[in-house]
XYZ file of C-alpha atoms in Angstrom:
610
model
C -37.217 2.167 2.826
C -39.485 5.206 2.700
C -39.037 8.049 5.235
C -42.449 7.260 6.758
C -41.572 3.590 7.169
C -38.177 4.471 8.647
C -39.899 6.771 11.129
C -42.403 4.078 12.126
C -39.637 1.498 12.525
C -37.572 3.868 14.672
C -40.635 4.700 16.780
C -41.419 1.018 17.306
C -37.810 0.288 18.259
C -37.804 3.179 20.732
C -41.052 1.951 22.296
C -39.622 -1.571 22.646
C -36.484 -0.234 24.363
C -38.577 1.819 26.790
C -40.689 -1.248 27.656
C -37.571 -3.370 28.244
C -36.057 -0.730 30.547
C -39.224 0.008 32.513
C -40.908 -3.417 32.746
C -38.604 -5.029 35.367
C -39.330 -2.157 37.774
C -43.108 -2.527 37.403
C -43.399 -6.316 37.531
C -43.205 -8.609 40.531
C -39.802 -10.339 40.954
C -41.331 -13.731 40.156
C -42.780 -12.427 36.878
C -39.386 -11.008 35.945
C -37.819 -14.458 36.430
C -40.530 -16.084 34.303
C -40.085 -13.514 31.537
C -36.332 -14.097 31.601
C -37.035 -17.753 30.838
C -39.492 -16.732 28.107
C -36.825 -14.562 26.493
C -34.215 -17.351 26.498
C -36.726 -19.857 25.111
C -37.836 -17.315 22.494
C -34.280 -17.101 21.152
C -34.170 -20.856 20.559
C -37.692 -20.825 19.145
C -36.753 -18.025 16.770
C -34.134 -20.335 15.299
C -36.767 -23.058 14.861
C -39.126 -20.581 13.181
C -36.361 -19.683 10.729
C -35.270 -23.285 10.191
C -38.577 -25.160 10.280
C -41.428 -22.725 9.789
C -39.779 -20.668 7.045
C -37.089 -23.000 5.704
C -39.127 -26.207 5.983
C -36.307 -28.150 7.728
C -37.583 -29.951 10.818
C -35.141 -30.220 13.716
C -35.752 -31.618 17.202
C -32.149 -31.169 18.286
C -31.949 -27.433 18.969
C -31.923 -27.963 22.746
C -28.637 -29.835 22.358
C -27.073 -26.745 20.741
C -28.229 -24.695 23.725
C -26.458 -27.248 25.911
C -23.163 -27.061 24.009
C -22.958 -23.309 24.514
C -24.161 -23.455 28.125
C -21.586 -26.094 29.058
C -18.799 -24.204 27.272
C -19.743 -21.086 29.209
C -19.930 -22.923 32.545
C -16.606 -24.699 32.021
C -14.723 -21.514 31.151
C -16.319 -19.652 34.053
C -15.660 -22.255 36.763
C -12.563 -24.289 35.876
C -9.342 -23.084 37.461
C -6.976 -25.459 35.632
C -7.828 -24.760 32.020
C -5.365 -25.880 29.320
C -2.889 -23.136 28.358
C -4.535 -22.590 24.970
C -7.859 -21.896 26.732
C -6.600 -20.130 29.839
C -6.895 -16.685 28.260
C -10.652 -17.249 27.904
C -11.169 -18.254 31.539
C -13.405 -15.954 33.532
C -14.252 -13.790 30.513
C -17.961 -13.673 29.573
C -17.017 -12.495 26.074
C -14.557 -15.350 25.784
C -17.236 -17.763 26.941
C -19.667 -16.384 24.360
C -17.082 -16.659 21.591
C -16.097 -20.192 22.618
C -19.714 -21.350 23.003
C -20.691 -19.856 19.681
C -17.661 -21.267 17.865
C -18.071 -24.764 19.356
C -21.800 -24.815 18.659
C -21.334 -23.718 15.051
C -18.537 -26.264 14.545
C -20.712 -29.123 15.812
C -23.688 -27.795 13.827
C -21.600 -27.644 10.649
C -20.508 -31.255 11.077
C -23.996 -32.520 11.934
C -25.658 -30.367 9.291
C -23.256 -31.598 6.617
C -24.592 -35.104 7.222
C -28.187 -34.540 8.370
C -29.250 -31.950 5.803
C -28.581 -34.381 2.977
C -31.494 -36.431 4.294
C -35.020 -35.749 3.095
C -38.571 -36.566 4.104
C -39.019 -38.127 7.525
C -35.327 -39.097 7.672
C -34.318 -35.490 8.414
C -36.252 -35.105 11.703
C -35.256 -38.638 12.686
C -31.628 -37.696 12.106
C -31.938 -34.649 14.363
C -33.547 -36.798 17.054
C -30.619 -39.228 16.846
C -27.878 -36.656 17.365
C -29.992 -34.749 19.889
C -30.184 -37.852 22.087
C -26.484 -38.567 21.575
C -25.416 -35.092 22.696
C -27.714 -35.238 25.727
C -26.107 -38.450 26.950
C -22.662 -37.067 26.158
C -23.369 -34.163 28.538
C -24.338 -36.601 31.275
C -21.503 -39.043 30.689
C -18.395 -36.851 30.614
C -16.866 -36.401 34.067
C -15.368 -33.072 33.056
C -18.942 -31.780 32.648
C -20.014 -33.052 36.060
C -22.071 -35.973 34.749
C -25.789 -35.755 35.370
C -25.105 -33.675 38.493
C -23.915 -30.855 36.262
C -21.675 -27.849 36.881
C -22.378 -25.467 39.757
C -20.910 -22.189 40.908
C -21.116 -20.181 37.691
C -20.219 -16.618 38.774
C -22.480 -13.634 38.082
C -22.216 -12.043 34.675
C -20.288 -8.775 34.313
C -20.126 -6.810 31.064
C -18.427 -3.446 30.583
C -17.945 -3.249 34.344
C -21.701 -3.660 34.949
C -22.902 -6.540 37.121
C -25.903 -8.604 36.058
C -26.484 -10.397 39.343
C -30.183 -9.561 39.707
C -33.098 -10.871 37.648
C -34.022 -7.279 36.784
C -30.650 -6.511 35.212
C -30.648 -9.849 33.378
C -34.137 -9.028 32.088
C -32.786 -5.988 30.240
C -29.874 -7.938 28.747
C -31.968 -10.948 27.685
C -34.702 -8.924 26.046
C -32.268 -6.593 24.283
C -30.674 -9.694 22.756
C -34.132 -11.016 21.810
C -35.172 -7.738 20.165
C -31.887 -7.423 18.270
C -32.259 -11.033 17.090
C -35.829 -10.375 15.951
C -34.749 -7.287 14.023
C -31.842 -9.160 12.449
C -34.149 -12.004 11.378
C -36.699 -9.600 9.898
C -33.902 -7.836 7.989
C -32.632 -11.165 6.700
C -36.015 -12.340 5.458
C -36.551 -9.021 3.649
C -33.647 -9.674 1.291
C -32.203 -11.768 -1.500
C -30.785 -14.244 1.031
C -34.134 -14.392 2.837
C -35.988 -15.234 -0.370
C -33.525 -18.066 -0.946
C -34.321 -19.438 2.531
C -38.064 -19.286 1.805
C -37.633 -21.352 -1.368
C -36.460 -24.299 0.746
C -40.023 -24.813 1.946
C -41.562 -26.567 -1.041
C -39.688 -24.947 -3.921
C -36.244 -26.542 -4.101
C -36.418 -27.693 -7.728
C -37.542 -24.229 -8.732
C -34.827 -22.671 -6.545
C -32.038 -24.681 -8.195
C -33.406 -23.710 -11.611
C -33.207 -20.051 -10.557
C -29.554 -20.477 -9.550
C -29.993 -20.860 -5.773
C -27.591 -23.282 -4.089
C -30.162 -25.050 -1.921
C -27.717 -27.129 0.121
C -25.619 -24.078 0.957
C -28.811 -22.201 1.877
C -29.860 -25.088 4.127
C -26.482 -25.015 5.870
C -26.627 -21.251 6.365
C -30.133 -21.503 7.843
C -29.110 -24.411 10.063
C -26.090 -22.492 11.350
C -28.148 -19.366 12.002
C -30.599 -21.409 14.098
C -27.683 -23.012 15.953
C -26.159 -19.567 16.550
C -29.373 -18.321 18.162
C -29.396 -21.439 20.342
C -25.783 -20.699 21.323
C -26.700 -17.177 22.485
C -29.553 -18.711 24.483
C -27.161 -21.204 26.089
C -24.767 -18.429 27.112
C -27.594 -16.450 28.703
C -28.988 -19.604 30.342
C -25.669 -20.403 32.052
C -25.382 -16.935 33.575
C -29.072 -16.756 34.464
C -29.300 -20.129 36.233
C -25.614 -20.197 37.297
C -25.925 -23.954 37.165
C -25.809 -26.261 34.134
C -27.062 -29.868 34.044
C -28.137 -32.113 31.106
C -31.928 -32.206 31.680
C -32.813 -28.831 30.018
C -31.015 -29.984 26.862
C -32.755 -33.318 26.372
C -34.898 -34.489 23.471
C -37.994 -33.594 25.506
C -36.747 -29.998 25.691
C -36.190 -30.038 21.927
C -39.779 -31.172 21.412
C -41.031 -28.403 23.713
C -39.179 -25.819 21.630
C -40.939 -27.214 18.570
C -44.266 -26.876 20.419
C -43.441 -23.239 21.137
C -42.842 -22.580 17.448
C -46.024 -24.381 16.359
C -48.240 -22.774 18.974
C -46.872 -19.285 18.343
C -46.915 -19.681 14.573
C -43.959 -21.382 12.912
C -44.216 -19.188 9.826
C -44.044 -15.902 11.756
C -40.997 -14.312 13.377
C -43.097 -12.812 16.181
C -44.522 -16.286 16.780
C -41.292 -17.167 18.591
C -42.073 -14.788 21.472
C -45.799 -15.555 21.479
C -45.210 -19.305 21.441
C -42.533 -19.248 24.138
C -44.717 -17.057 26.365
C -47.823 -19.196 25.782
C -46.059 -22.459 26.641
C -44.230 -21.117 29.707
C -47.295 -19.429 31.203
C -49.572 -22.345 30.376
C -47.243 -24.756 32.162
C -46.967 -22.369 35.120
C -50.767 -22.162 35.318
C -51.202 -25.932 35.142
C -48.576 -26.497 37.835
C -50.439 -24.095 40.135
C -54.014 -25.182 39.426
C -53.917 -28.939 38.844
C -52.501 -29.942 42.252
C -55.392 -28.053 43.860
C -57.902 -29.936 41.742
C -56.335 -33.390 41.482
C -53.994 -33.600 44.434
C -50.242 -33.247 44.619
C -49.375 -36.758 43.438
C -48.619 -37.458 39.775
C -47.340 -35.412 36.891
C -50.773 -34.247 35.761
C -49.648 -30.965 34.242
C -47.637 -32.779 31.540
C -50.605 -34.902 30.512
C -53.048 -32.000 30.475
C -50.514 -29.819 28.642
C -50.249 -32.446 25.902
C -54.024 -32.585 25.483
C -54.272 -28.797 25.359
C -51.571 -28.660 22.670
C -53.585 -31.107 20.534
C -56.745 -28.999 20.935
C -54.838 -25.817 20.149
C -53.350 -27.336 17.005
C -56.837 -28.311 15.847
C -58.311 -24.880 16.490
C -55.274 -22.891 15.351
C -53.290 -25.127 12.968
C -50.977 -22.290 11.914
C -50.530 -20.899 15.411
C -51.739 -18.005 17.511
C -49.978 -15.372 15.397
C -51.644 -16.518 12.178
C -55.092 -16.568 13.797
C -54.609 -13.083 15.233
C -53.240 -11.746 11.930
C -56.222 -13.059 9.942
C -58.682 -11.494 12.371
C -56.894 -8.151 12.416
C -56.263 -8.057 8.670
C -59.687 -6.638 7.691
C -59.329 -3.855 10.274
C -55.848 -2.937 9.126
C -56.805 -2.976 5.448
C -59.864 -0.831 6.127
C -57.644 1.902 7.589
C -54.724 1.604 5.169
C -55.226 1.548 1.394
C -53.313 -1.099 -0.495
C -50.150 0.173 -2.231
C -50.603 0.581 -5.964
C -47.002 0.171 -7.057
C -43.467 -0.411 -5.908
C -42.027 1.861 -3.221
C -40.174 5.001 -4.381
C -36.830 3.653 -3.123
C -37.312 0.718 -5.521
C -38.538 2.732 -8.495
C -35.609 5.149 -8.222
C -32.975 2.382 -8.261
C -30.671 2.091 -11.301
C -31.333 -0.913 -13.560
C -29.319 -4.087 -13.212
C -26.605 -4.707 -15.813
C -27.619 -7.159 -18.555
C -25.667 -10.003 -20.101
C -24.455 -9.498 -23.708
C -27.105 -10.450 -26.272
C -26.419 -13.454 -28.526
C -25.303 -12.719 -32.073
C -27.982 -13.067 -34.777
C -28.464 -16.705 -35.853
C -26.079 -17.872 -33.077
C -26.677 -21.495 -32.101
C -28.142 -21.330 -28.601
C -29.230 -24.928 -28.091
C -28.274 -28.090 -29.927
C -29.453 -31.569 -28.954
C -27.902 -34.732 -30.415
C -29.306 -38.220 -29.893
C -30.897 -37.443 -26.528
C -32.257 -40.526 -24.735
C -33.726 -40.880 -21.254
C -34.684 -44.237 -19.765
C -36.413 -44.898 -16.440
C -35.811 -48.618 -15.986
C -37.627 -50.251 -18.886
C -39.517 -47.068 -19.812
C -38.018 -44.927 -22.560
C -39.279 -41.361 -22.000
C -37.102 -39.777 -24.720
C -35.452 -41.658 -27.577
C -32.761 -40.349 -29.930
C -33.972 -36.746 -30.060
C -32.018 -34.249 -32.141
C -32.859 -30.604 -32.849
C -31.423 -27.099 -32.548
C -32.566 -23.578 -31.703
C -30.948 -20.324 -32.795
C -30.998 -16.880 -31.230
C -34.239 -15.051 -31.897
C -36.104 -18.232 -32.768
C -39.211 -19.826 -31.236
C -39.431 -23.623 -31.325
C -42.722 -25.195 -30.247
C -42.698 -28.765 -28.938
C -46.093 -30.442 -29.209
C -47.424 -33.958 -28.772
C -50.083 -36.048 -27.034
C -50.101 -36.811 -23.322
C -47.123 -38.923 -22.254
C -45.030 -37.928 -25.251
C -42.071 -37.015 -22.994
C -42.114 -33.237 -23.419
C -41.665 -32.319 -19.734
C -38.934 -34.951 -19.392
C -37.158 -33.254 -22.284
C -37.396 -29.878 -20.518
C -35.941 -31.338 -17.323
C -32.928 -32.609 -19.256
C -32.413 -29.357 -21.135
C -32.371 -27.443 -17.832
C -30.185 -30.125 -16.132
C -32.829 -30.906 -13.517
C -32.562 -34.446 -14.911
C -29.631 -36.270 -16.532
C -29.811 -37.931 -19.964
C -29.113 -41.640 -20.282
C -27.421 -41.040 -23.624
C -26.831 -38.218 -26.075
C -25.442 -34.712 -25.766
C -26.823 -31.223 -25.131
C -24.886 -28.136 -26.217
C -25.715 -24.678 -24.881
C -24.064 -21.845 -26.797
C -21.510 -24.283 -28.179
C -20.564 -25.945 -24.884
C -21.715 -29.335 -23.671
C -23.917 -29.246 -20.562
C -23.798 -32.967 -19.743
C -22.946 -33.324 -16.064
C -23.724 -29.711 -15.218
C -26.307 -28.622 -12.644
C -29.491 -26.601 -12.960
C -27.650 -23.743 -11.194
C -24.940 -23.823 -13.850
C -27.541 -23.540 -16.579
C -29.240 -20.638 -14.839
C -25.908 -18.828 -14.589
C -25.223 -19.512 -18.281
C -28.491 -17.853 -19.321
C -31.218 -20.520 -19.344
C -34.469 -19.798 -17.527
C -37.631 -21.877 -17.392
C -41.176 -22.257 -16.184
C -42.856 -25.480 -15.034
C -45.771 -27.626 -16.159
C -47.111 -27.545 -12.614
C -46.721 -24.001 -11.326
C -43.973 -23.652 -8.704
C -44.479 -20.459 -6.715
C -44.259 -19.497 -3.050
C -47.976 -18.805 -2.467
C -47.700 -16.729 0.725
C -45.026 -14.415 -0.688
C -45.966 -11.369 -2.725
C -46.014 -11.397 -6.499
C -43.092 -8.933 -6.474
C -40.937 -11.141 -4.224
C -41.738 -14.272 -6.253
C -40.580 -12.561 -9.424
C -37.419 -11.284 -7.706
C -36.333 -14.879 -7.046
C -35.546 -15.092 -10.754
C -32.940 -12.316 -10.375
C -31.092 -14.172 -7.585
C -27.891 -14.650 -9.586
C -27.860 -10.984 -10.584
C -27.153 -10.040 -6.962
C -24.346 -11.006 -4.632
C -25.122 -9.726 -1.130
C -25.203 -12.421 1.532
C -26.580 -13.058 4.991
C -24.556 -10.588 7.024
C -25.058 -7.760 4.550
C -28.800 -8.423 4.758
C -28.851 -8.535 8.553
C -26.921 -5.255 8.780
C -29.039 -3.649 6.034
C -26.015 -3.108 3.793
C -27.794 -4.632 0.806
C -30.438 -1.948 0.227
C -29.060 -0.603 -3.056
C -28.786 -4.059 -4.572
C -32.145 -5.110 -3.138
C -33.790 -2.071 -4.720
C -32.270 -3.031 -8.075
C -33.513 -6.625 -7.812
C -37.029 -5.535 -6.880
C -37.054 -2.914 -9.611
C -36.171 -5.603 -12.157
C -39.025 -7.716 -10.774
C -41.424 -4.787 -11.055
C -40.311 -4.074 -14.627
C -40.913 -7.628 -15.765
C -44.249 -7.876 -13.948
C -45.468 -4.728 -15.655
C -44.198 -6.169 -18.923
C -46.305 -9.336 -18.583
C -49.409 -7.480 -17.393
C -49.217 -8.104 -13.640
C -48.259 -4.571 -12.613
C -51.499 -4.134 -10.687
C -50.787 -7.203 -8.511
C -47.290 -6.450 -7.168
C -48.242 -6.699 -3.499
C -50.842 -9.464 -3.743
C -49.987 -12.934 -2.456
C -48.973 -15.155 -5.355
C -51.383 -17.840 -4.168
C -54.321 -15.455 -4.597
C -53.794 -15.176 -8.374
C -55.760 -17.230 -10.878
C -53.886 -20.175 -12.421
C -53.326 -18.359 -15.691
C -51.892 -15.351 -13.880
C -49.609 -17.634 -11.883
C -48.219 -19.004 -15.139
C -47.596 -15.469 -16.355
C -45.874 -14.724 -13.035
C -43.527 -17.652 -13.693
C -42.647 -16.088 -17.042
C -41.885 -12.766 -15.311
C -39.699 -14.620 -12.804
C -37.812 -16.296 -15.654
C -37.325 -12.962 -17.433
C -35.793 -11.488 -14.269
C -32.858 -13.850 -14.834
C -32.018 -11.968 -18.077
C -31.939 -15.214 -20.093
C -30.836 -15.909 -23.647
C -32.942 -19.102 -23.729
C -36.428 -19.468 -22.285
C -38.048 -22.861 -21.696
C -41.790 -22.332 -21.278
C -43.850 -25.354 -20.207
C -47.510 -24.771 -21.164
C -47.373 -20.977 -20.750
C -50.836 -20.348 -22.271
C -52.704 -22.917 -20.153
C -55.496 -21.206 -18.217
C -55.206 -17.897 -20.084
C -58.166 -16.149 -21.677
C -58.088 -15.074 -25.321
C -56.898 -11.519 -24.657
C -54.228 -12.811 -22.245
C -53.008 -15.271 -24.883
C -52.747 -12.449 -27.398
C -50.705 -10.403 -24.923
C -48.444 -13.405 -24.266
C -47.923 -13.915 -27.997
C -46.986 -10.235 -28.348
C -44.509 -10.558 -25.475
C -42.851 -13.665 -26.959
C -42.615 -11.931 -30.328
C -40.814 -8.997 -28.661
C -38.435 -11.395 -26.890
C -37.697 -13.050 -30.230
C -36.896 -9.633 -31.680
C -34.430 -9.048 -28.815
C -32.539 -12.196 -29.796
C -33.865 -14.453 -27.028
C -34.446 -18.065 -28.080
C -37.661 -19.692 -26.850
C -38.600 -23.358 -26.612
C -42.193 -23.858 -25.532
C -44.436 -26.825 -24.858
C -48.021 -25.947 -25.611
C -51.358 -27.632 -26.413
C -53.207 -24.685 -27.908
C -52.608 -25.287 -31.612
C -53.913 -21.882 -32.703
C -51.498 -20.200 -30.304
C -48.570 -22.366 -31.445
C -49.135 -22.208 -35.172
C -49.526 -18.444 -35.184
C -46.360 -17.839 -33.156
C -43.684 -20.500 -33.644
C -40.953 -20.353 -36.268
C -40.607 -24.138 -36.145
C -42.624 -26.935 -34.618
C -41.336 -30.291 -33.354
C -43.841 -33.062 -32.733
C -43.182 -35.852 -30.233
C -45.030 -39.127 -29.728
C -44.027 -41.884 -27.293
C -40.728 -40.126 -26.608
C -39.659 -39.865 -30.251
C -39.601 -37.016 -32.732
C -42.063 -37.815 -35.516
C -41.991 -34.482 -37.333
C -40.226 -31.122 -37.393
C -40.593 -28.127 -39.659
C -42.557 -25.000 -40.394
C -46.012 -24.798 -38.770
C -47.870 -25.319 -42.055
C -45.680 -28.323 -42.921
C -46.286 -29.972 -39.573
C -50.052 -29.408 -39.792
C -50.166 -31.342 -43.051
C -47.923 -34.220 -41.912
C -49.831 -37.580 -41.912
C -47.874 -38.878 -38.902
C -48.879 -35.819 -36.892
C -52.523 -36.211 -37.855
C -52.408 -39.861 -36.841
C -50.785 -39.071 -33.475
C -53.525 -36.538 -32.712
C -56.478 -38.754 -33.659
C -58.836 -38.695 -30.710
C -57.829 -35.107 -29.738
C -54.785 -33.346 -28.476
C -54.048 -33.240 -24.750
């Protein structure tokens, strides 16, 4: 981080602390109470932003996690006859926090281990199911007071300081909120944070880059549950009474509303959404009885209608709308950065894997067959690629080229046959294993994270070249490694001709540039085998020439390349060997000039190449 940015961050943090300390003395007592509720709700919503808005994993059960922690806190604070193994925690707020956090994370780990294996609409339905179950468990157990709840929670005392008043609780709650926001921002600005972002629409790509997506889902799920546990601890000491109703499915849906209204893709949206929902409900409860009479639950109905209107007008939330309107003003005052930050540029390079020996067999395929029911996509394919060699795979539409790539990278599993990578069979291995072994790939249909910068997208490819995890990222102990990863991304982007677009959103690039970005991302993995699926599609003539020069340099470095391409001029002028596929079978293989003269190839291409 640059000295200027560190100064601005410190100044912003100081201003936030001053506001938190001064605000409760300037606001009316009622407003302090309302803002305490906003802060607690914002903590839960922050977890939903991380889990759903950024990670793409929809959960309606976060309120139940708040309840687990709140009930654990209330039980330890009020029960006089605790079991001996829990007695030492009785009456201790720190013990209650530790117990609530541990119990919440334990339950979340068990539920996440089952629920996160679901996909599509089954995932949110699964969270609804266990959310309802936990709610009724709270109301059924006599030890938890049934639906009457637990009363008599004593005031909170920490470090000898009493937090009996709303004003003192305000400081504690909002300090926790600000620390949680800072921790989340630190996490997202890291290797681990990029892995979390790939969950939202890029899981096949993520696995191919070496990211363990299920582990990343579990980590994200547990982080969201941990934030809910902190909220439950604060809730118990703020209300000093715990009953099941605030932890119902309806409460879980309201937390989701807070995230959506605030902006589920923005960390600050958690506070904005929680504040908007709380104050809107307060306003409706005050105004509607005056207009419609005191009978009926009108505020709930009107609130629902207003949420629908708000979602139509601001589909990505208040934060997104405000950011888009302020963006031109901010850009007019601040010139766009032209390169990577100095702290990145000055970082030492990442270590590289040993280069393959000349003529080493990198890839060997024997009798590869892939069937989908009665459809044979690949049939009895055999070929090999050596270090420093470029093999082009061509063929008409539907020839099975992309299916072949998926099997080579272990995204898909062959029905029969064997694949050897550097002399070892890869049958039964995962895409992550292949990435770790030195295989990197691009995709026929570009797989990028469009709202992330070009630099961050490329850095995903270097994921396995780093090792810092979540807690190192949160505590900012990963900066040296992060600088190295980003420097590698910058180096490869400059190499492929995207050095002028480091800070642009990947989605703003032209299709051809996005394909080149995928190549840069693959190069960040320091591969010994590159699988390039239609790399020249969408490129202009000069860009194709630059790509050919780059692939020639990679060949000279000993990197093997297998590419699927439809531009015959590009292929024939670059490839060492060409393999032609038709209807899933190999019909020709050899030098470019031999393949061009092959009658079977000419027959397959009658009517035009794809």
